[in-house]
Structure formats: structure tokens, C-alpha cells
XYZ file of C-alpha atoms in Angstrom:
650
model
C -0.061 0.014 -0.132
C 2.947 2.318 0.897
C 4.429 1.928 -2.496
C 1.171 2.564 -4.279
C 0.894 5.598 -2.340
C 4.320 6.868 -3.184
C 3.824 5.987 -6.803
C 0.789 8.137 -7.206
C 2.363 10.829 -4.997
C 5.063 11.095 -7.579
C 2.576 10.721 -10.539
C 0.411 13.877 -9.011
C 3.676 15.705 -8.505
C 4.875 15.164 -12.027
C 1.466 16.038 -13.641
C 1.672 19.473 -11.398
C 5.189 20.325 -12.374
C 4.260 19.563 -16.053
C 1.370 21.991 -15.892
C 3.803 24.621 -14.206
C 6.362 24.113 -17.046
C 3.587 24.632 -19.461
C 2.267 27.830 -18.141
C 6.036 29.156 -17.682
C 6.677 28.302 -21.459
C 3.668 30.342 -22.410
C 4.516 33.094 -20.244
C 8.089 33.338 -21.556
C 6.690 33.111 -25.042
C 4.521 36.068 -24.748
C 7.187 37.983 -22.813
C 9.571 37.105 -26.006
C 6.848 38.277 -28.527
C 6.729 41.808 -26.532
C 10.677 42.164 -26.671
C 10.472 41.201 -30.279
C 12.506 37.892 -29.930
C 9.721 36.267 -32.345
C 12.095 33.215 -33.331
C 12.313 32.562 -29.744
C 8.772 32.914 -29.053
C 7.998 30.254 -31.859
C 10.589 27.781 -30.068
C 8.320 28.237 -26.898
C 5.205 27.719 -28.397
C 6.144 24.723 -30.367
C 7.168 23.107 -27.000
C 3.652 24.000 -25.487
C 1.826 22.789 -28.697
C 3.702 19.341 -28.449
C 2.408 18.592 -24.993
C -0.859 20.432 -25.082
C -2.173 20.391 -28.503
C -5.737 20.920 -27.489
C -4.807 24.566 -26.205
C -5.864 27.402 -28.549
C -3.532 29.991 -27.001
C -0.363 28.631 -27.987
C -1.266 28.479 -31.856
C -2.775 31.834 -31.460
C 0.361 33.229 -29.865
C 2.602 31.604 -32.419
C 0.763 33.114 -35.567
C 1.296 36.582 -33.658
C 4.969 35.863 -33.817
C 5.065 34.420 -37.483
C 2.917 37.452 -38.294
C 5.328 39.587 -37.162
C 7.923 37.740 -39.281
C 5.825 38.685 -42.258
C 5.080 34.940 -42.501
C 1.468 35.761 -43.083
C 0.322 32.404 -44.253
C 1.855 30.342 -41.834
C 0.135 32.815 -39.359
C -3.195 32.305 -40.906
C -2.757 28.288 -40.345
C -2.130 28.930 -36.915
C -4.997 31.190 -36.411
C -7.269 28.631 -38.231
C -5.938 26.119 -35.821
C -6.784 28.292 -32.726
C -10.196 29.426 -34.072
C -11.102 25.440 -34.789
C -10.443 25.000 -31.093
C -12.040 28.201 -29.760
C -14.766 29.314 -32.275
C -15.421 32.492 -30.142
C -12.029 33.915 -30.510
C -12.302 37.738 -31.431
C -8.191 38.466 -31.033
C -7.742 35.448 -33.599
C -10.375 36.707 -36.136
C -9.150 40.124 -36.183
C -5.124 39.005 -36.503
C -6.053 36.446 -38.946
C -8.247 39.433 -41.146
C -5.054 41.620 -40.786
C -3.156 38.522 -42.415
C -5.428 38.343 -45.169
C -5.208 42.038 -45.479
C -1.381 41.822 -45.866
C -1.447 39.080 -48.694
C -4.428 41.261 -50.473
C -7.375 38.693 -49.934
C -9.573 41.568 -49.196
C -12.678 39.474 -49.276
C -11.571 37.141 -46.571
C -10.424 40.073 -44.572
C -13.520 41.735 -44.227
C -15.345 38.530 -43.348
C -13.048 37.978 -40.418
C -13.414 41.855 -39.269
C -17.287 41.340 -39.443
C -16.894 37.985 -37.371
C -14.675 39.821 -34.956
C -16.998 43.167 -34.482
C -19.961 40.518 -33.716
C -17.693 39.429 -30.650
C -15.955 42.637 -29.773
C -18.412 45.589 -31.078
C -16.342 48.156 -29.074
C -12.959 47.517 -30.665
C -11.803 50.460 -32.555
C -8.749 48.621 -34.132
C -11.370 46.489 -35.738
C -13.160 48.951 -37.647
C -10.164 50.813 -38.345
C -8.769 47.687 -40.365
C -11.850 46.408 -42.104
C -11.878 50.398 -43.339
C -8.755 49.592 -45.070
C -10.104 46.533 -46.257
C -12.876 48.376 -47.871
C -10.853 50.878 -49.426
C -9.149 48.395 -50.765
C -12.208 47.495 -52.780
C -13.097 50.789 -53.460
C -15.835 51.072 -51.058
C -14.639 54.336 -50.114
C -17.787 55.372 -48.443
C -17.896 52.028 -46.378
C -14.331 52.663 -45.352
C -15.079 56.378 -44.220
C -17.915 54.876 -42.192
C -15.387 52.635 -40.429
C -13.042 55.287 -39.812
C -15.808 57.357 -38.118
C -16.985 54.288 -35.902
C -13.460 53.889 -34.997
C -12.957 57.786 -33.964
C -16.559 57.427 -31.927
C -14.946 54.654 -29.871
C -11.656 56.126 -29.522
C -11.366 59.618 -30.315
C -7.643 59.760 -30.165
C -6.942 56.990 -32.574
C -4.246 58.890 -34.997
C -4.166 55.644 -37.230
C -7.801 56.407 -38.177
C -7.367 59.894 -38.447
C -4.542 59.325 -41.033
C -6.615 56.725 -42.970
C -9.769 58.759 -42.879
C -7.755 61.678 -44.682
C -6.312 59.088 -47.215
C -9.973 58.178 -48.245
C -10.996 61.807 -48.195
C -8.157 62.661 -50.630
C -9.419 59.561 -52.677
C -12.743 61.653 -52.861
C -10.899 64.825 -53.930
C -11.801 66.272 -50.534
C -8.440 67.753 -49.914
C -9.633 70.448 -47.471
C -11.229 67.364 -45.295
C -8.061 65.519 -45.238
C -6.013 68.456 -44.210
C -8.610 68.848 -41.559
C -8.095 65.054 -40.409
C -4.303 65.435 -40.363
C -4.518 68.604 -38.231
C -6.475 66.277 -35.689
C -3.847 63.671 -35.769
C -0.990 66.284 -35.337
C -2.622 67.692 -32.549
C -2.706 64.234 -30.878
C 0.670 63.387 -31.804
C 2.403 66.566 -32.284
C 5.817 64.760 -33.346
C 4.197 62.352 -35.858
C 6.697 62.690 -38.646
C 4.418 61.039 -41.153
C 1.493 63.429 -40.629
C 3.371 66.273 -41.615
C 4.575 64.571 -44.628
C 1.220 63.684 -45.738
C -0.371 67.322 -45.061
C 2.539 68.594 -46.882
C 1.293 66.728 -49.914
C -1.965 67.793 -49.489
C -1.069 71.231 -49.188
C 0.887 71.108 -52.229
C -2.239 69.764 -54.025
C -3.899 73.087 -52.999
C -0.889 75.146 -54.514
C -0.336 76.197 -50.732
C 3.759 75.849 -51.414
C 4.651 77.738 -48.311
C 2.608 75.415 -45.940
C 3.860 72.716 -47.562
C 7.273 73.510 -47.540
C 6.861 74.104 -43.704
C 5.371 70.690 -43.478
C 8.188 69.111 -45.141
C 10.681 71.070 -43.021
C 9.132 69.937 -39.889
C 8.874 66.005 -41.207
C 12.649 66.098 -41.938
C 13.276 67.966 -38.246
C 11.195 64.835 -36.418
C 12.679 62.185 -39.070
C 15.966 63.248 -40.692
C 16.045 59.738 -42.636
C 12.966 60.231 -44.509
C 13.828 60.106 -48.104
C 10.329 60.617 -49.092
C 10.259 64.169 -47.404
C 13.442 65.251 -48.915
C 12.254 64.443 -52.296
C 8.945 66.172 -51.633
C 10.498 69.137 -50.592
C 12.594 69.121 -53.550
C 9.584 69.175 -55.769
C 8.182 72.363 -53.994
C 11.579 74.005 -54.113
C 11.603 73.474 -57.999
C 8.047 74.352 -58.218
C 9.596 78.079 -57.029
C 12.222 77.709 -59.268
C 14.905 77.125 -56.663
C 16.476 74.597 -58.801
C 19.876 74.530 -56.614
C 18.152 73.959 -53.435
C 15.851 71.330 -55.055
C 19.151 69.515 -56.112
C 20.493 69.524 -52.704
C 17.212 67.783 -51.461
C 17.626 65.271 -54.262
C 20.750 64.580 -53.350
C 19.895 64.011 -49.540
C 17.012 61.569 -50.622
C 19.348 59.683 -52.718
C 22.047 59.480 -50.259
C 19.228 57.916 -47.849
C 17.942 55.551 -50.192
C 19.973 55.272 -53.589
C 17.394 53.540 -55.324
C 14.685 56.174 -55.542
C 14.125 56.185 -59.274
C 11.910 59.558 -59.225
C 14.392 61.117 -57.286
C 16.819 60.703 -60.193
C 14.462 61.965 -62.713
C 13.568 64.920 -60.718
C 17.372 65.967 -60.323
C 18.217 65.315 -63.937
C 15.041 68.000 -64.875
C 16.444 70.494 -62.247
C 20.270 69.866 -63.542
C 18.912 70.331 -66.969
C 17.094 73.494 -66.238
C 20.018 74.770 -64.955
C 22.363 73.513 -67.729
C 24.380 71.343 -65.455
C 26.119 68.149 -66.608
C 24.891 64.588 -65.338
C 21.353 65.168 -66.281
C 21.610 62.517 -69.192
C 22.993 60.107 -66.289
C 20.445 60.896 -64.134
C 17.640 59.833 -66.674
C 19.507 56.863 -67.357
C 19.419 55.677 -63.757
C 15.896 56.772 -63.158
C 15.106 54.290 -66.298
C 17.031 51.551 -64.978
C 15.598 51.408 -61.769
C 11.972 51.969 -62.884
C 11.516 51.243 -66.779
C 8.421 54.040 -66.552
C 10.865 56.582 -66.672
C 12.307 55.783 -70.015
C 10.750 58.458 -71.844
C 12.159 62.018 -73.160
C 12.027 64.304 -69.928
C 12.000 67.397 -72.307
C 8.356 66.206 -73.129
C 7.426 66.733 -69.144
C 6.176 69.976 -67.892
C 5.477 70.638 -63.808
C 1.640 70.469 -64.531
C 2.002 67.025 -65.715
C 4.291 66.049 -62.720
C 1.624 67.501 -60.089
C -1.069 65.641 -61.892
C 1.195 62.464 -61.925
C 2.014 62.971 -58.197
C -1.661 63.270 -57.317
C -2.357 60.101 -58.854
C 0.655 58.270 -57.216
C -0.569 59.798 -53.813
C -3.990 58.540 -54.242
C -2.933 54.858 -55.008
C -0.574 54.785 -52.145
C -3.196 55.436 -49.744
C -4.707 52.049 -49.728
C -1.405 50.338 -48.609
C -2.776 47.638 -46.079
C 0.400 48.541 -43.926
C -1.475 51.137 -42.380
C -3.568 48.680 -40.911
C -3.362 48.484 -36.897
C -1.638 45.267 -35.442
C -3.228 45.213 -32.319
C -1.661 42.625 -30.177
C 2.165 41.854 -29.737
C 0.683 41.087 -27.063
C -0.102 43.404 -25.438
C 0.709 46.460 -27.256
C 0.546 50.085 -27.489
C -2.014 50.865 -30.400
C -0.258 53.877 -31.354
C 3.163 51.952 -31.532
C 2.019 49.912 -34.119
C 1.445 52.181 -37.017
C 3.877 51.975 -39.548
C 5.058 54.938 -41.741
C 2.253 56.480 -43.817
C 4.963 58.231 -45.944
C 3.927 58.563 -49.448
C 6.351 59.398 -52.402
C 4.101 62.113 -53.876
C 5.358 62.661 -57.187
C 5.217 60.639 -60.550
C 6.872 57.544 -59.709
C 3.693 55.480 -59.552
C 0.902 54.469 -61.887
C -2.629 55.094 -60.459
C -3.908 51.594 -59.406
C -7.391 50.876 -59.602
C -7.706 48.430 -56.539
C -11.298 47.338 -57.460
C -9.608 45.439 -60.468
C -8.826 41.585 -60.405
C -5.189 41.185 -59.569
C -2.967 41.406 -62.542
C -1.531 38.609 -63.769
C 2.247 38.038 -63.410
C 4.117 38.586 -66.300
C 7.147 36.233 -67.007
C 9.794 38.625 -66.009
C 7.785 39.128 -62.595
C 7.672 35.279 -62.360
C 11.216 34.895 -63.247
C 12.139 37.428 -60.561
C 10.571 34.926 -57.879
C 12.323 31.813 -59.335
C 15.685 30.209 -58.283
C 18.670 30.557 -60.797
C 21.014 28.003 -60.711
C 23.738 30.282 -61.278
C 25.564 33.398 -59.597
C 23.127 36.433 -59.473
C 24.169 39.024 -62.113
C 25.368 42.096 -60.337
C 24.433 45.288 -62.715
C 26.000 48.366 -62.201
C 22.789 50.008 -60.401
C 22.651 51.539 -56.888
C 21.590 49.798 -54.114
C 20.048 50.525 -50.833
C 22.221 50.198 -47.829
C 21.464 46.889 -45.749
C 21.444 47.119 -42.029
C 20.817 44.136 -39.775
C 18.043 44.565 -38.077
C 17.788 44.701 -34.041
C 14.272 44.191 -33.525
C 13.847 40.569 -33.931
C 12.598 40.884 -37.449
C 15.307 38.441 -38.934
C 13.181 38.408 -42.147
C 14.972 41.673 -42.959
C 18.416 40.300 -42.582
C 20.749 40.941 -46.045
C 21.590 37.206 -46.708
C 22.437 35.177 -49.551
C 19.620 32.623 -50.416
C 20.668 29.156 -51.243
C 19.398 25.626 -50.844
C 20.135 23.952 -47.579
C 23.357 21.799 -48.277
C 23.516 17.898 -48.253
C 23.863 15.671 -45.359
C 27.149 13.832 -45.147
C 28.485 11.396 -42.477
C 30.211 13.368 -40.161
C 31.677 13.203 -36.789
C 31.988 15.323 -33.530
C 33.326 14.879 -30.225
C 30.869 13.027 -27.950
C 31.358 15.461 -25.153
C 30.851 18.552 -27.365
C 27.908 21.021 -26.785
C 28.593 22.994 -30.085
C 25.728 21.542 -31.986
C 22.883 23.904 -32.256
C 20.339 21.308 -32.599
C 19.564 17.668 -32.111
C 20.943 15.184 -34.499
C 18.627 13.307 -36.574
C 18.588 9.425 -35.610
C 19.270 6.784 -37.737
C 19.549 2.950 -36.619
C 22.357 2.180 -39.157
C 24.399 4.909 -37.435
C 23.710 2.904 -34.021
C 25.583 -0.133 -35.925
C 28.607 1.861 -36.786
C 28.694 3.768 -33.737
C 28.282 0.590 -31.618
C 31.186 -0.831 -33.587
C 33.345 1.959 -32.554
C 32.218 2.020 -28.947
C 31.095 5.644 -29.772
C 34.800 6.904 -30.096
C 34.698 8.454 -32.643
C 30.957 9.268 -32.652
C 29.638 9.074 -36.615
C 26.578 11.212 -36.977
C 24.599 12.705 -40.122
C 24.856 16.312 -40.539
C 24.855 18.808 -43.151
C 26.898 21.753 -41.249
C 30.483 22.560 -41.996
C 33.183 20.767 -40.066
C 34.809 24.090 -39.245
C 38.171 23.764 -36.998
C 37.545 19.951 -36.550
C 40.127 18.743 -39.511
C 42.977 18.159 -37.252
C 40.829 15.738 -34.892
C 39.874 14.186 -38.231
C 43.245 13.463 -39.407
C 43.818 11.945 -35.845
C 41.070 9.740 -36.684
C 42.525 8.677 -39.744
C 45.854 7.803 -37.889
C 43.705 6.002 -35.394
C 41.790 3.687 -38.300
C 45.252 2.922 -40.087
C 46.146 1.003 -36.886
C 42.942 -0.705 -36.822
C 43.335 -1.745 -40.334
C 46.767 -2.994 -39.660
C 45.278 -5.086 -37.053
C 42.318 -6.129 -39.082
C 42.140 -5.397 -43.229
C 39.131 -7.509 -43.688
C 36.692 -5.621 -41.574
C 34.622 -3.274 -43.948
C 33.462 -0.669 -40.937
C 37.274 0.043 -40.405
C 37.512 1.222 -44.284
C 34.079 2.807 -43.816
C 35.330 5.158 -41.152
C 38.439 6.184 -42.417
C 36.693 6.915 -45.955
C 34.553 8.957 -44.070
C 36.962 11.026 -42.620
C 39.189 11.382 -45.743
C 36.324 13.028 -47.169
C 35.945 15.395 -44.162
C 39.523 16.776 -44.931
C 39.126 16.781 -48.354
C 41.034 13.921 -49.567
C 38.497 12.518 -51.927
C 41.226 10.303 -53.752
C 41.930 8.110 -50.767
C 38.177 8.382 -49.633
C 36.890 6.743 -52.547
C 39.781 3.900 -52.441
C 38.422 3.054 -48.910
C 34.618 3.452 -49.410
C 35.365 1.207 -52.473
C 37.132 -1.161 -50.291
C 34.318 -1.050 -47.896
C 31.581 -2.126 -50.336
C 34.046 -4.991 -51.774
C 34.128 -6.529 -48.264
C 30.449 -5.811 -47.531
C 28.218 -4.801 -50.644
C 24.832 -4.350 -48.371
C 26.407 -1.632 -46.355
C 23.863 1.248 -46.861
C 25.795 3.945 -45.351
C 28.950 3.096 -47.585
C 27.017 3.753 -50.722
C 25.660 6.848 -49.056
C 29.165 8.163 -48.047
C 30.421 7.230 -51.698
C 27.873 9.270 -53.253
C 28.836 12.403 -51.341
C 32.401 11.719 -51.872
C 31.890 11.489 -55.737
C 29.473 14.852 -55.464
C 32.438 16.573 -53.636
C 34.791 15.716 -56.629
C 32.492 16.463 -59.275
C 32.131 19.715 -57.749
C 35.497 20.458 -57.161
C 36.781 19.544 -60.903
C 33.599 21.765 -61.956
C 34.685 24.992 -59.918
C 37.924 24.749 -61.777
C 35.767 25.391 -65.025
C 33.639 28.265 -63.497
C 33.631 30.874 -60.752
C 30.721 28.846 -58.823
C 28.513 26.400 -58.890
C 26.349 27.512 -55.892
C 22.254 27.249 -56.114
C 21.115 30.763 -55.460
C 18.546 33.152 -55.935
C 18.741 36.601 -56.789
C 18.378 39.286 -54.108
C 18.087 41.898 -56.283
C 14.759 43.113 -58.213
C 16.001 43.589 -61.580
C 13.792 42.359 -64.330
C 16.255 41.914 -66.786
C 19.327 39.934 -66.743
C 22.370 39.830 -68.879
C 21.778 36.348 -69.467
C 25.472 36.245 -71.736
C 27.545 36.862 -68.744
C 26.109 33.797 -67.021
C 27.401 30.402 -67.536
C 25.039 27.417 -66.663
C 26.441 23.761 -67.349
C 24.727 20.508 -66.582
C 27.318 18.446 -64.600
C 27.168 14.549 -64.875
C 26.044 13.161 -61.661
C 25.137 9.869 -62.924
C 27.588 7.895 -60.594
C 26.375 9.813 -57.726
C 22.658 9.116 -58.316
C 23.266 5.611 -58.912
C 24.964 5.318 -55.235
C 22.024 7.156 -53.936
C 19.323 4.617 -55.848
C 21.485 1.928 -54.397
C 21.561 3.187 -50.880
C 17.367 3.773 -50.903
C 17.419 -0.110 -52.382
C 18.912 -1.034 -49.188
C 17.040 1.018 -46.800
C 13.738 2.697 -48.710
C 13.053 4.485 -45.250
C 16.319 6.434 -45.426
C 15.387 10.223 -45.911
C 18.483 11.953 -46.227
C 19.227 9.832 -49.515
C 16.219 11.355 -50.594
C 17.059 14.739 -49.325
C 20.602 14.635 -51.341
C 19.110 13.148 -54.270
C 16.530 15.982 -54.610
C 19.704 18.484 -54.209
C 21.317 16.724 -57.157
C 18.157 16.969 -59.275
C 17.977 20.727 -58.754
C 21.567 21.012 -59.769
C 20.434 19.079 -63.139
C 17.543 21.089 -63.753
C 14.977 17.913 -62.745
C 13.033 19.891 -60.346
C 9.836 17.882 -60.574
C 12.204 14.893 -59.755
C 13.460 16.799 -57.209
C 10.051 17.828 -55.547
C 9.172 14.110 -55.606
C 12.346 13.285 -53.673
C 11.722 15.793 -51.100
C 8.149 14.688 -50.710
C 9.194 11.252 -49.592
C 11.705 12.397 -47.333
C 9.089 14.623 -45.526
C 7.027 11.434 -45.561
C 9.562 9.604 -43.803
C 10.915 12.596 -41.328
C 7.717 14.906 -40.525
C 9.935 17.337 -38.928
C 13.055 17.463 -41.547
C 13.459 21.120 -41.626
C 15.963 21.174 -44.221
C 13.622 19.438 -46.568
C 10.972 21.625 -45.970
C 13.222 24.777 -46.672
C 14.598 22.995 -49.988
C 10.813 21.771 -51.204
C 9.518 25.376 -50.473
C 12.431 26.976 -52.826
C 11.583 24.116 -55.535
C 7.745 25.084 -55.241
C 8.605 28.875 -55.941
C 10.617 27.771 -58.494
C 7.803 25.787 -59.983
C 5.573 28.842 -59.799
C 3.791 27.148 -56.518
C 4.526 30.412 -54.357
C 1.650 29.626 -52.185
C 2.878 26.166 -51.742
C 6.297 27.633 -51.279
C 5.574 29.985 -48.666
C 3.633 27.474 -46.441
C 6.884 24.762 -46.760
C 9.383 27.884 -45.648
C 7.001 28.599 -42.878
C 7.392 25.031 -41.682
C 11.156 25.253 -42.192
C 11.172 28.572 -39.993
C 8.819 26.984 -37.264
C 11.199 24.569 -37.240
C 14.242 26.532 -36.943
C 15.714 27.677 -40.191
C 15.389 31.291 -39.792
C 16.396 32.391 -43.320
C 13.013 30.878 -44.389
C 11.385 34.155 -43.351
C 13.722 36.222 -45.606
C 12.470 34.220 -48.581
C 8.994 34.487 -47.718
C 9.350 38.201 -47.412
C 11.231 38.767 -50.644
C 9.548 36.120 -52.962
C 6.071 35.237 -51.457
C 4.684 38.535 -50.057
């Protein structure tokens, strides 16, 4: 009886401890969202979901973290699950509506906001965001009604004043727009973007002196606002202060060297003063934005003002003015992103009520993988700064496929590995033979500074082979270490010998396939500068294809070894993964996709496989599927996935 009581006591204590731990992980996850550590928050909520999959909150908060990383589709999936578990969840409907808004699915966004208002009718943020969705469908009056309701609930809601001013500008009610901007500035006197917008509206009324004061104040509050310098330059140019205008355009381009309209405006001012360099400015403007490829002598200031008006109207519908209510919790005023609009001739008027325009081939190619180095044209690029707020999707990275997995090794006492290694029974056989010294593992991480240790392991197996030269495992071990120190010739000799002694050793075929791949790539690098698989980071629509050399290398023997490996063990996911990588290199993308499907079917949490399958799907024009796979890869720990989602899927 005492034993039974002791057992029940332990069981109860463990259950309470587990519950306390779950609550702790939720609290830590929410705190990480508040401080901007979104990746860390996702890790916390993954743990909660693993042990408590019936709770709606961890899915909701994980969705919020993904949302902040601009993984909108992944966030929608988590909001969906939270709503399935808890159908009366206004915050989940509100956030899902915002996610739909940010991928331009305005109909679903409005449906979610309608449901959120039913559950929480006094939430000004929901009305504000529904107004943005409505204005995006050209329902301007409906949008204004929603902004009115938001301001009735919260009279100091500056976002709604800004958004209502935009809606009034679309109705050509410029004075009404200025009145709303005055209210926003009264509430938030240091709101730089409100001065920028009011200056643009005053420019519409030909009130250049007031517009100039507003742009001055915007620059005083936000000295890094390229739009404000550009717009102030236009006012100065209108007042025939061409030298002052050129100085402002110079500042705008110093802040953002990719601002095509600033080059065009500066070129016009230089030409008016008969200064050199205006043709170069026109050429740069045309390269950065093809719509500037026209004769600037045909442009007068009246047409500039009209184009400016259209551009201003087209930018009023930017969903980024939506309110993101929870981070959680959050200050509603802190979530307003810049409403700065580039108020000149740089954007065509967009009819948001039309069906989304079908992608052109050039636009689609921009999304797709390039099996060659990115072409670097002589055009200015904006400065890339590493984010400091946890938004790792803004990092300046080189986008590559995740590398192949290889047989590798590490010190059994090491703590350097970032993540647990994948378990595989074949590894247990070889590690048992080695008595776990050395430890053989499967990894796609670089070996770094371990090569000296690997050379020592080669010496160790030299002695073992002297004692027993008939044991396949000894040759396999030594072949693995030769490959790790890039001595591919000796590695191949040992791996061939290992297979000669035991042709059923699946790991030997896997190791030989990788060694052959490394040899082939090394030989190919003598012919080309690089053979890395990359996605171009820049957004140029035209590539100088003559400078790119693409060759399809012969990987027949590599694929043959991987095939044999899979014959020996059809459930070995790493062989499928490596096979998919090779097929990408020989341009067999559908075959690569099939292999990655099998790898994920075997290993459900295979992060690298989700990552590569996401890139492959994007190449095959399945942007939606690619985004969801990359979201899963990010959820499983590959942070670079969020950068690709932002660049190629949103």
C-alpha cells in the first residue's frame, strides 16, 4: 500500500510540475513577443503545442510571432487552428483578418473583421482595419464609415485620422483630408508622417509655403525620411529654386539610392540649370524604374503635379497602415507603420477594384531560383542594415538551398551543436562498432576547425586496419574522415574497399555518393567561378544572360549510389534529400520535388527538406505552396526561411 501511495504521489507531482512548466513556457513565449524575439517565441510555443495540442492560445500566439516575421500564410494556419479549437476568439479573427489584408485577400479579411466585430463590437482597431480592407475594394464611403466608428469609440486614434484623410483624398476632399491630418498632429505633435502627408495635401492646393513648412517639420522629426527630402525638392523646384531642389534630391538619394523618381527630378533640375549629369540621372531613373524611360523634355510641371496626385491616391490604400493590435500586449499607437507616400510621378494610378494583374514572365522569373550566380548590374543599391528588433526577415542574406547531408563526426563531449541530430538506426550499428569513439553522425553543418581531429582519427583507423584489414567498417570509417578533410581520392579507395568487403552496407553507398558529388563539384569549380545554387536578391527584371554560364554536370554515378542506398533502405530520408539536391543541380525540379515529398513523409519534422521543397515550389511557380513549406522550415528553426517568404512570396 505504501508503494502504491508513493507511486501516486510521484505521478501527481509530475503532473503538477508539467502543468507549471507549460504555463511557464506560455509566459516566456508571450514575453519574447513583447521584446521582439519572435523566433524564440515560436520555439516556446512549439514546446507547448507538442505537449498540449488542444490549447488554442499557443497556436494564436505562435501565429502572432509568425505575423511579425511577415510569414502571413503560416500565421493564418495557426489562427485557423486556434479558431477551430475556440470558435469564439475575437483576437484570432482580428489577426487573421489582418494577415489576409496583408496578402491582399480583402474579401476574407472583411469576413473575419465582420466576425470579430460581432464578438467585440467596441474595438476601434477592428473598425479601422476593416476600413482599410473596404478602401482596397474601392468602397470608399464604407471605409469612411468604419473610420468614423473607430474614432467614435476612440477619439484619439491617430491611425484612423490618417486613414480617413487618405480616403478623403481619394474623393478629392483635400480640405477634409487636411482637417483630419490637423487632428492627428494635435494628438501626436511628433508624428513625422502626418506632416509629410499634410504637406503633400497642401501642395495639391498650391499652398507651397505651407507644404514647405510641413516637409521641413517632417525632416526635423525624421531626418532619414527620403520621401520628405524628395517632396521638398519638388516644392523648391516648383518655386524655381533649382539649386535647393538638387540639394534635397541629393539627400534623398544619399538615404535611399534606389529612389528612381529622385534621379528623374534631379535630372530635370540639372537640365533647367544647364548643369552636366542630367542624362546620367535620366538613365539611372530608367534602369531603376522602366516607366521613366521617356524623353524628359516632354514633361512639364503641370503633368508632374498630376502624376503626383495619382501616385498619392494609389498609396493611400497601403494595408501597412492597418493596426496590429496585439504583440501582445501592445500600445495601439506603436504599431503604426510609416504612412509616408512618395508624392510625385513615380507610381501609376492603381485601380484596387480590379482583379489582380496576372504576373508577367519577367515578374515570375524574379521569384524563381537561378542555378547560377546572380547578375550584378551597375545600379545603385540601398544600404542593408542588420535588424536589431528581432525581425530576422529583414536580414541581408544570400539565399541558397540547404546543403546536402553527409556522414560526419563530433566529439561526444561537445556542446557546439545547435540542434539535436537526426536519429538513424544504421548509425547505431557503426557507432556500436566504434564503441562511440569516434561518434559518427549525419549532418549538413560545416566541419569548421575539426580537421586536425579528423586527421588523428585517420591515424587511429590506420592502426585498426593493420590489425584487421578484412573489416568493412574500418575502411568505411577511414573513408568518411578522408572525405571530411577533402582527400577525396583516398576516401574513394576506402569506400570502394568497404563495399568490396560488404556490399550491403547502406551507409557506404551514401558516403561514396557524397564523396563523388564533392569530387565532381571540385572539378567543376576549376571551370567556373561558382556552382552554388542561389536566388537573386535584387529585383532587376532583366538579366544579362550572356554573362551567366550554366552547365549541367554529370552526376550519374552519384545518383546511382543514392539509388542503391535507397534499395538497401527505402526509409532513409537523407538519401532522398541529397538526391533532390542533385536533381535541382541538373534542372530536374519535378524529380527533386518528388524526392523531397518522400523525405518529409519519412521524417515529418525534416526542416531542411521543407526549406528546399519551398524553394523548389517557388521555382515551379507554386508560390503559395512554397510559402507554406518555408513557414514550416522557419517554425522548425531555419530562420532564413522568413527572409525568402518576405522577398518572394508576399
